[in-house]
Short mmCIF file of C-alpha atoms and ligand atoms in Angstrom, two decimals:
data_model
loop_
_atom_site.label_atom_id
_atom_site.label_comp_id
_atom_site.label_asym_id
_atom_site.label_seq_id
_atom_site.Cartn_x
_atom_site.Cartn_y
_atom_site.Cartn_z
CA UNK A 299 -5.22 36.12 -10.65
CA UNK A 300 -3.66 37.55 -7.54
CA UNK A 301 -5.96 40.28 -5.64
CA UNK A 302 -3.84 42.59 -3.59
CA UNK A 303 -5.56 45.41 -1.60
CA UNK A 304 -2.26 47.28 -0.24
CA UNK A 305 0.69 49.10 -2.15
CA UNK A 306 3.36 47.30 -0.36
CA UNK A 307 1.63 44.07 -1.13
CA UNK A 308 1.46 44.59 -5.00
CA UNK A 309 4.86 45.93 -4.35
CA UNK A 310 6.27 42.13 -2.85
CA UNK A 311 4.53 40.69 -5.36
CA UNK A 312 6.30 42.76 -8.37
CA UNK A 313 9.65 43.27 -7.09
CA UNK A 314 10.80 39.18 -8.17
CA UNK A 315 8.89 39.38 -11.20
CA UNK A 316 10.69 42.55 -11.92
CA UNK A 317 14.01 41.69 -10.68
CA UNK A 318 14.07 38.49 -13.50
CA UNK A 319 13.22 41.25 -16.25
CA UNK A 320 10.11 40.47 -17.04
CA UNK A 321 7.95 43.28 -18.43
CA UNK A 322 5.02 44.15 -16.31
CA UNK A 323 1.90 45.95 -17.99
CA UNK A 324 -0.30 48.44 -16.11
CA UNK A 325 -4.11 48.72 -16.98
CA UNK A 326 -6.00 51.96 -14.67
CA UNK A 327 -9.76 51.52 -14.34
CA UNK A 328 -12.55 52.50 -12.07
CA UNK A 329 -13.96 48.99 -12.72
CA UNK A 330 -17.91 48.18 -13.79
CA UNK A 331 -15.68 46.22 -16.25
CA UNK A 332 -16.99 45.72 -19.86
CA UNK A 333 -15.33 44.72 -22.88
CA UNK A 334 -13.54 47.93 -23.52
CA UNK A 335 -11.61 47.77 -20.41
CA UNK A 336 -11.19 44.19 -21.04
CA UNK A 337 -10.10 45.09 -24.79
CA UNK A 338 -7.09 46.88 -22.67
CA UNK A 339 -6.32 43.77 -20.83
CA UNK A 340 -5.64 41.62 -23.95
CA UNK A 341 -3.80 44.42 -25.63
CA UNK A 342 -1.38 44.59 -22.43
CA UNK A 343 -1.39 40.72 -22.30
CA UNK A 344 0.17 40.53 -26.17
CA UNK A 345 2.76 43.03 -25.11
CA UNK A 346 3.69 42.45 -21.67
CA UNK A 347 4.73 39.13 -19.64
CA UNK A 348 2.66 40.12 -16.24
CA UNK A 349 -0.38 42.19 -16.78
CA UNK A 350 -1.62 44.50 -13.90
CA UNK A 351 -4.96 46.16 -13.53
CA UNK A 352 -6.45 48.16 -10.91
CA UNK A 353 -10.36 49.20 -9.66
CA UNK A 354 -10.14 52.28 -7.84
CA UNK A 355 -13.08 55.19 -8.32
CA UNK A 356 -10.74 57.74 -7.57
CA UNK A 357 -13.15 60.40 -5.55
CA UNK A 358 -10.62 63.34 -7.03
CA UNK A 359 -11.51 63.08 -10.32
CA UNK A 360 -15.41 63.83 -9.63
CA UNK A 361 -16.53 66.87 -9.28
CA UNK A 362 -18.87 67.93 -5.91
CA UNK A 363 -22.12 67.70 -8.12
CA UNK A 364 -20.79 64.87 -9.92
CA UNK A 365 -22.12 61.30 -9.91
CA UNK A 366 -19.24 59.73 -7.51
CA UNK A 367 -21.83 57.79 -5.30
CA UNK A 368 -23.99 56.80 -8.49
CA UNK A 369 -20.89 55.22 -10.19
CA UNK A 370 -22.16 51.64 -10.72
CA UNK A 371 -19.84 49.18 -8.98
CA UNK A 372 -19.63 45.38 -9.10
CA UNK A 373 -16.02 44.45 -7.98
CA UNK A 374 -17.49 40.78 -7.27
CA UNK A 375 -18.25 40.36 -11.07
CA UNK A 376 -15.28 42.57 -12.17
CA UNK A 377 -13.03 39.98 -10.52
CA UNK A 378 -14.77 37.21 -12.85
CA UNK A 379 -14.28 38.92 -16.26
CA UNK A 380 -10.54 39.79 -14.93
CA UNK A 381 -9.75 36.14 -14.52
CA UNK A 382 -11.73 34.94 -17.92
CA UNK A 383 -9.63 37.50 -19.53
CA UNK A 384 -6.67 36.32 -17.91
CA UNK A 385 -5.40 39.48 -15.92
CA UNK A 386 -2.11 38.40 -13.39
CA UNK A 387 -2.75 41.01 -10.73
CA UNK A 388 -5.45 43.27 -9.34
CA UNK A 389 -5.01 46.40 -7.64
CA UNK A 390 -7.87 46.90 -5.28
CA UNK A 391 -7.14 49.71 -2.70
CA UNK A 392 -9.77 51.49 -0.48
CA UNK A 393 -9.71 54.90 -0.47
CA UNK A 394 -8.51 55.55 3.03
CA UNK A 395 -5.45 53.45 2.08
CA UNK A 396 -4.70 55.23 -1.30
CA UNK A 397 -5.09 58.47 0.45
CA UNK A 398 -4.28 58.90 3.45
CA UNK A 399 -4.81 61.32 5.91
CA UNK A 400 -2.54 63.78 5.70
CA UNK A 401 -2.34 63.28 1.42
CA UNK A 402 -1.96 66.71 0.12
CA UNK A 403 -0.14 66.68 -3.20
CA UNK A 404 -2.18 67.45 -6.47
CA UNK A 405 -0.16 67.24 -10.01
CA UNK A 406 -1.85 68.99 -12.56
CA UNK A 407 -1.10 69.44 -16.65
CA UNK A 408 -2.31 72.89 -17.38
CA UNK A 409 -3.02 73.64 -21.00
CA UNK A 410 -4.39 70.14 -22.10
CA UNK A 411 -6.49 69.88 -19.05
CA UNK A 412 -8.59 73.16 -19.95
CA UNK A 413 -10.67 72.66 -23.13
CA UNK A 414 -13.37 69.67 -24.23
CA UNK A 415 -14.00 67.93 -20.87
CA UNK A 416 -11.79 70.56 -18.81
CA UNK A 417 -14.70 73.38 -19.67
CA UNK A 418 -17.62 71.23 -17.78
CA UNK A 419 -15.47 69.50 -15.26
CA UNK A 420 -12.76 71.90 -14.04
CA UNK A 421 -11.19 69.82 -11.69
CA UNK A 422 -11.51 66.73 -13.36
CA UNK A 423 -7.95 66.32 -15.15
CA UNK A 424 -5.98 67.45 -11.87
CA UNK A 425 -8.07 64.25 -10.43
CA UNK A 426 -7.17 61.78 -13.28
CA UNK A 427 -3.30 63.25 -13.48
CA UNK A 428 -3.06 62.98 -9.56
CA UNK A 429 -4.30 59.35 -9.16
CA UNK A 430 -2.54 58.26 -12.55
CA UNK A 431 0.79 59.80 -10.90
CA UNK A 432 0.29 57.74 -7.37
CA UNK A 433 -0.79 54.53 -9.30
CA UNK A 434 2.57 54.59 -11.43
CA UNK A 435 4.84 55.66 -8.71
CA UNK A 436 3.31 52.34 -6.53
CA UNK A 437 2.94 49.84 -9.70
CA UNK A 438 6.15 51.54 -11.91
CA UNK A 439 4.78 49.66 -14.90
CA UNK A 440 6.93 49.28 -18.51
CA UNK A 441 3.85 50.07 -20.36
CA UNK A 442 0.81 51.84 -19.29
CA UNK A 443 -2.29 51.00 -21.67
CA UNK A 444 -4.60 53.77 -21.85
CA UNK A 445 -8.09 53.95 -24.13
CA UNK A 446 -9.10 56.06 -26.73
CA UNK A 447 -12.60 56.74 -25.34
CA UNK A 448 -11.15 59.36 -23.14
CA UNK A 449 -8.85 60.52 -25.80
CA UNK A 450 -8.21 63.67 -23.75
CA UNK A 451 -7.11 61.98 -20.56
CA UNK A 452 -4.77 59.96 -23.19
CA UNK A 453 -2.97 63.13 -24.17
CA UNK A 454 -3.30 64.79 -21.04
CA UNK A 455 -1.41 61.72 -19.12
CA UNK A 456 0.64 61.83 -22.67
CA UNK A 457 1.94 65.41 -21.33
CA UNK A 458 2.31 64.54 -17.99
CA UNK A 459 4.59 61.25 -18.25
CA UNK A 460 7.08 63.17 -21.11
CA UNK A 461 6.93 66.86 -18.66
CA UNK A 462 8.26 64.67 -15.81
CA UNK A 463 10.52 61.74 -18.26
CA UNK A 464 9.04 59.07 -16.23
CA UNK A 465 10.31 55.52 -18.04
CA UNK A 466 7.41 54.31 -18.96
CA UNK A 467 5.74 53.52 -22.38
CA UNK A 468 2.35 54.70 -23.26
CA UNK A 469 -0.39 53.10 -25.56
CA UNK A 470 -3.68 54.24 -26.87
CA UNK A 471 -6.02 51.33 -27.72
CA UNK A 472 -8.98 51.99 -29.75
CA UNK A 473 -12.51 52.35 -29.40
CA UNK A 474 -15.09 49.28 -28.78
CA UNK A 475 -18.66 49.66 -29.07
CA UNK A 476 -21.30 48.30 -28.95
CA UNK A 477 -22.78 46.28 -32.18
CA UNK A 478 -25.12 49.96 -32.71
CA UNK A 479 -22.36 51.81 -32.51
CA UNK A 480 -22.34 53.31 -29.02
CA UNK A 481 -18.85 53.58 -27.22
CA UNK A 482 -18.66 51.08 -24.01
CA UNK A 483 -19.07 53.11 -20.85
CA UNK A 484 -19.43 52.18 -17.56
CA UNK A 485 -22.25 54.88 -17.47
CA UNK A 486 -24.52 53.82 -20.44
CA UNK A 487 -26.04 51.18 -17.67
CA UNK A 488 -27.70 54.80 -16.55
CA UNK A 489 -29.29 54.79 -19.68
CA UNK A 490 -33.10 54.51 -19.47
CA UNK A 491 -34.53 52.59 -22.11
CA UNK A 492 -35.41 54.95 -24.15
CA UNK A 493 -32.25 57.07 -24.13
CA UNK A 494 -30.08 54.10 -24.80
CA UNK A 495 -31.67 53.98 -27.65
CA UNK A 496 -31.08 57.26 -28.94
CA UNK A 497 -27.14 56.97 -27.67
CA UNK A 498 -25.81 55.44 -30.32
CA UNK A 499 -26.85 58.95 -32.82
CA UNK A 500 -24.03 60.18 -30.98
CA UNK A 501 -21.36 57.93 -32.97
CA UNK A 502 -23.41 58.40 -36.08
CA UNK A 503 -23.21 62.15 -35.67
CA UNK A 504 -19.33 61.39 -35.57
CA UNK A 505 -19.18 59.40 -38.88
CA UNK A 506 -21.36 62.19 -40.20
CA UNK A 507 -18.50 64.56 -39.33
CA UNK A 508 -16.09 61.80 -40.94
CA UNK A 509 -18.12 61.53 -44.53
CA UNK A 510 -18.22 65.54 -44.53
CA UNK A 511 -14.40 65.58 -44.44
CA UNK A 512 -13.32 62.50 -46.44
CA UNK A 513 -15.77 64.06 -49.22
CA UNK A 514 -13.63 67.54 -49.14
CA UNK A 515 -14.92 69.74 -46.39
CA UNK A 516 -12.25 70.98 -45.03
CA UNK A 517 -13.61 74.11 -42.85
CA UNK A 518 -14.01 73.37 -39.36
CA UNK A 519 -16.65 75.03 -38.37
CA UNK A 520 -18.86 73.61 -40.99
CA UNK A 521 -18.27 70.48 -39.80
CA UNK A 522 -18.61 71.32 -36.21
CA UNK A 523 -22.05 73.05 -37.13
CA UNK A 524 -22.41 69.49 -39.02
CA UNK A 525 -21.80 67.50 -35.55
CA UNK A 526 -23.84 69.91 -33.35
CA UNK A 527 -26.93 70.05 -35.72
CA UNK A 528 -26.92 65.86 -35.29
CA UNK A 529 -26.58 66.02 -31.72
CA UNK A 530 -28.81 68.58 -31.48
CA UNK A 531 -31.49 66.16 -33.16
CA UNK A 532 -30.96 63.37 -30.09
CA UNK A 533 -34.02 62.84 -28.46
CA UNK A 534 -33.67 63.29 -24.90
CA UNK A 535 -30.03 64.93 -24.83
CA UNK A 536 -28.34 67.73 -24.04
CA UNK A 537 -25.05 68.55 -25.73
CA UNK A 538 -22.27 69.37 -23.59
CA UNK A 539 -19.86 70.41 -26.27
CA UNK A 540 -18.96 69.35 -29.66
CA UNK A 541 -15.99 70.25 -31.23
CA UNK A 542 -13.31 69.84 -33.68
CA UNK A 543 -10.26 70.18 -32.41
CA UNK A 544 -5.77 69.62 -33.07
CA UNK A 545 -5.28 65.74 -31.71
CA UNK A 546 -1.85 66.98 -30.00
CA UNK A 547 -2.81 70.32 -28.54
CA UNK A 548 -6.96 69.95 -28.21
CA UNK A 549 -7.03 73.45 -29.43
CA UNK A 550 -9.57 74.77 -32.43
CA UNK A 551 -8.78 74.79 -35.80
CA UNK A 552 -9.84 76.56 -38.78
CA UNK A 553 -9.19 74.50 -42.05
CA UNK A 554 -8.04 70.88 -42.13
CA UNK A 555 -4.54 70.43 -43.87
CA UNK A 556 -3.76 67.19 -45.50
CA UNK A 557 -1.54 64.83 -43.01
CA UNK A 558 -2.54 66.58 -39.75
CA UNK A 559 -4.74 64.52 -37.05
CA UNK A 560 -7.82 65.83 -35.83
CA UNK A 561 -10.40 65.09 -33.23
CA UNK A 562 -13.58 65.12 -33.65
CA UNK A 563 -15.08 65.00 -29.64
CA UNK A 564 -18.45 65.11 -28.61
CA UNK A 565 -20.12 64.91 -24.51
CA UNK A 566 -23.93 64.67 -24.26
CA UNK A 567 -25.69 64.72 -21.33
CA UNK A 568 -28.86 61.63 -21.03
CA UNK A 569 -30.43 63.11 -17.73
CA UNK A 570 -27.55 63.81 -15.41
CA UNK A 571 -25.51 60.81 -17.22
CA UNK A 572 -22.85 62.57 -19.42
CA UNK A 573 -21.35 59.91 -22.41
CA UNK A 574 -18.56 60.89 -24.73
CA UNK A 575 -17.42 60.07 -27.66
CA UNK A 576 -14.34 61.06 -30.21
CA UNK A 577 -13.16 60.20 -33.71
CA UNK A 578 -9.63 60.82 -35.45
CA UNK A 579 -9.93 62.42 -38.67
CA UNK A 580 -7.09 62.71 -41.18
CA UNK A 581 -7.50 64.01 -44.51
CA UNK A 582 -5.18 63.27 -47.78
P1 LIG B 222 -12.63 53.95 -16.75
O1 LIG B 222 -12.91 52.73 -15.95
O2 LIG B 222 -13.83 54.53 -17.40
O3 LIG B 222 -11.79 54.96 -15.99
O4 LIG B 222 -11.71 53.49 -17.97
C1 LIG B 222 -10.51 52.80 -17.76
C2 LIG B 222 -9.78 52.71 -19.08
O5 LIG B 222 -10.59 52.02 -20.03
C3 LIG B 222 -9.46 54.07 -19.70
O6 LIG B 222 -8.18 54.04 -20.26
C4 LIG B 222 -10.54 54.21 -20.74
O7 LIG B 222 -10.17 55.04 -21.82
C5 LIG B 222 -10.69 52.78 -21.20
N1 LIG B 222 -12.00 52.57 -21.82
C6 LIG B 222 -13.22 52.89 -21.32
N2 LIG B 222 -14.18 52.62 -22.21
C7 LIG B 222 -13.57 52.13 -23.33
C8 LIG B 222 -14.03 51.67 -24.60
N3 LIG B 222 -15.32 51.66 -24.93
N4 LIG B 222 -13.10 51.23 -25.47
C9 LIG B 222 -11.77 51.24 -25.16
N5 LIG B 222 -11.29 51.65 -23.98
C10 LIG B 222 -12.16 52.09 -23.07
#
């Protein structure tokens, strides 16, 4: 695996590559890699012929009482499970390189950005759209390979790449978690013992929410008052939201009608470490 540090670098390397036609994937992470990122790396190996990925904890997506400088970080090990899984290129900027002095544009999606995460962390989608923007414009990828965990950032980004018809394809790849259930995150290492314990309720509240509405409950806010009342019962947590929302437009719904998508999208704070967590629901 090649580790480039500079735009035009990456850029040298890409241009030949891109110039025989091969198809180059793109893979965005804030590294403290762990087999959900990784998951993304295989998915854009199958369907690409050079895989990119890049470690960058963008600053502009935290907010200022936000855990930026707690973000665990490991780039020495991250570089190990790239090459086991096989990654061609890694993106490592600095941030004084990625933004210069001087850097001043912002590009924000407006609706999508508001609700779910949007209420807590007001600033946080600007930050994800802004640094998603610069990394395509310097990598100009076929296929960017987004996960599922942060289903909103998927459609938010969604939004953003058909808004401005950039050519490039976008792909959702699912969930992995951990054998109890609890979604990968590069946060649950913030876990203390006890609380990681009690993390993975949060994906049982989900399939609780799931059972409700493959048995016939169709009313949303019985199964939101289904999803709260579990995460309510978490020892040690304090629930952010929990909703039940449209899986295009984020936006509340009354009654679940057959062949629709839903979300169902929890965040719960463990001490000042806030997890999320989503599942699709579709009902016959
Ligand atoms: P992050 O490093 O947290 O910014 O995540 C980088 C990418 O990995 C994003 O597209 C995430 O949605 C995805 N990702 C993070 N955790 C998981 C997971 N448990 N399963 C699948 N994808 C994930």
């Amino acid at each position: 695996m090649k580790v480039v540090r500079s735009a035009v670098a990456l850029q040298k390397l890409l241009l030949p590559l891109k110039k025989k036609g091969l198809r180059i994937g793109f893979v965005p992470t804030m590294g403290a890699l762990h087999e959900g990122h990784l998951s993304l790396v295989r998915r854009c190996r199958q369907a690409c012929d050079v895989t990119v990925v890049s470690i960058f904890v963008n600053p502009l997506q935290f907010g200022p009482k936000e855990d930026l400088k707690k973000y665990p970080r490991n780039t020495t090990r991250d570089i190990r499970l790239l090459e086991r899984a096989r990654a061609d290129i890694l993106y490592l900027p600095d941030e004084k390189t990625f933004y210069p002095p001087g850097f001043q544009t912002t590009v924000r999606v407006s609706v999508l950005s508001e609700p779910l995460c949007g209420r807590t962390r007001p600033t946080h989608f600007a930050g994800v759209t802004t640094v998603v923007a610069r990394l395509l414009g310097i990598v100009r990828p076929d296929l960017l390979i987004l996960g599922q965990k942060d289903f909103q950032q998927y459609q938010v980004v969604r939004r953003m790449i058909m808004d401005l018809e950039w050519p490039v394809k976008l792909v959702m790849a699912p969930i992995v978690r951990e054998k109890d259930g609890l979604a990968m995150s590069s946060r649950n290492v913030r876990l203390s013992k006890t609380e990681r314990l009690e993390a993975p309720k949060i994906y049982r509240a989900l399939r609780l929410v799931r059972q409700a509405a493959l048995k016939g409950e169709r009313s949303a806010a019985q199964l939101k008052k289904i999803l709260k009342r579990a995460l309510s019962a978490i020892a040690g947590a304090r629930v952010d939201y929990a909703e039940i929302v449209d899986a295009e437009s984020l936006l509340p719904v009354v009654k679940l009608l057959p062949n629709r998508t839903y979300l169902a999208a929890a965040a719960v704070f463990f001490s000042d470490a806030r997890l999320i967590d989503n599942m699709l629901l579709r009902v016959k």
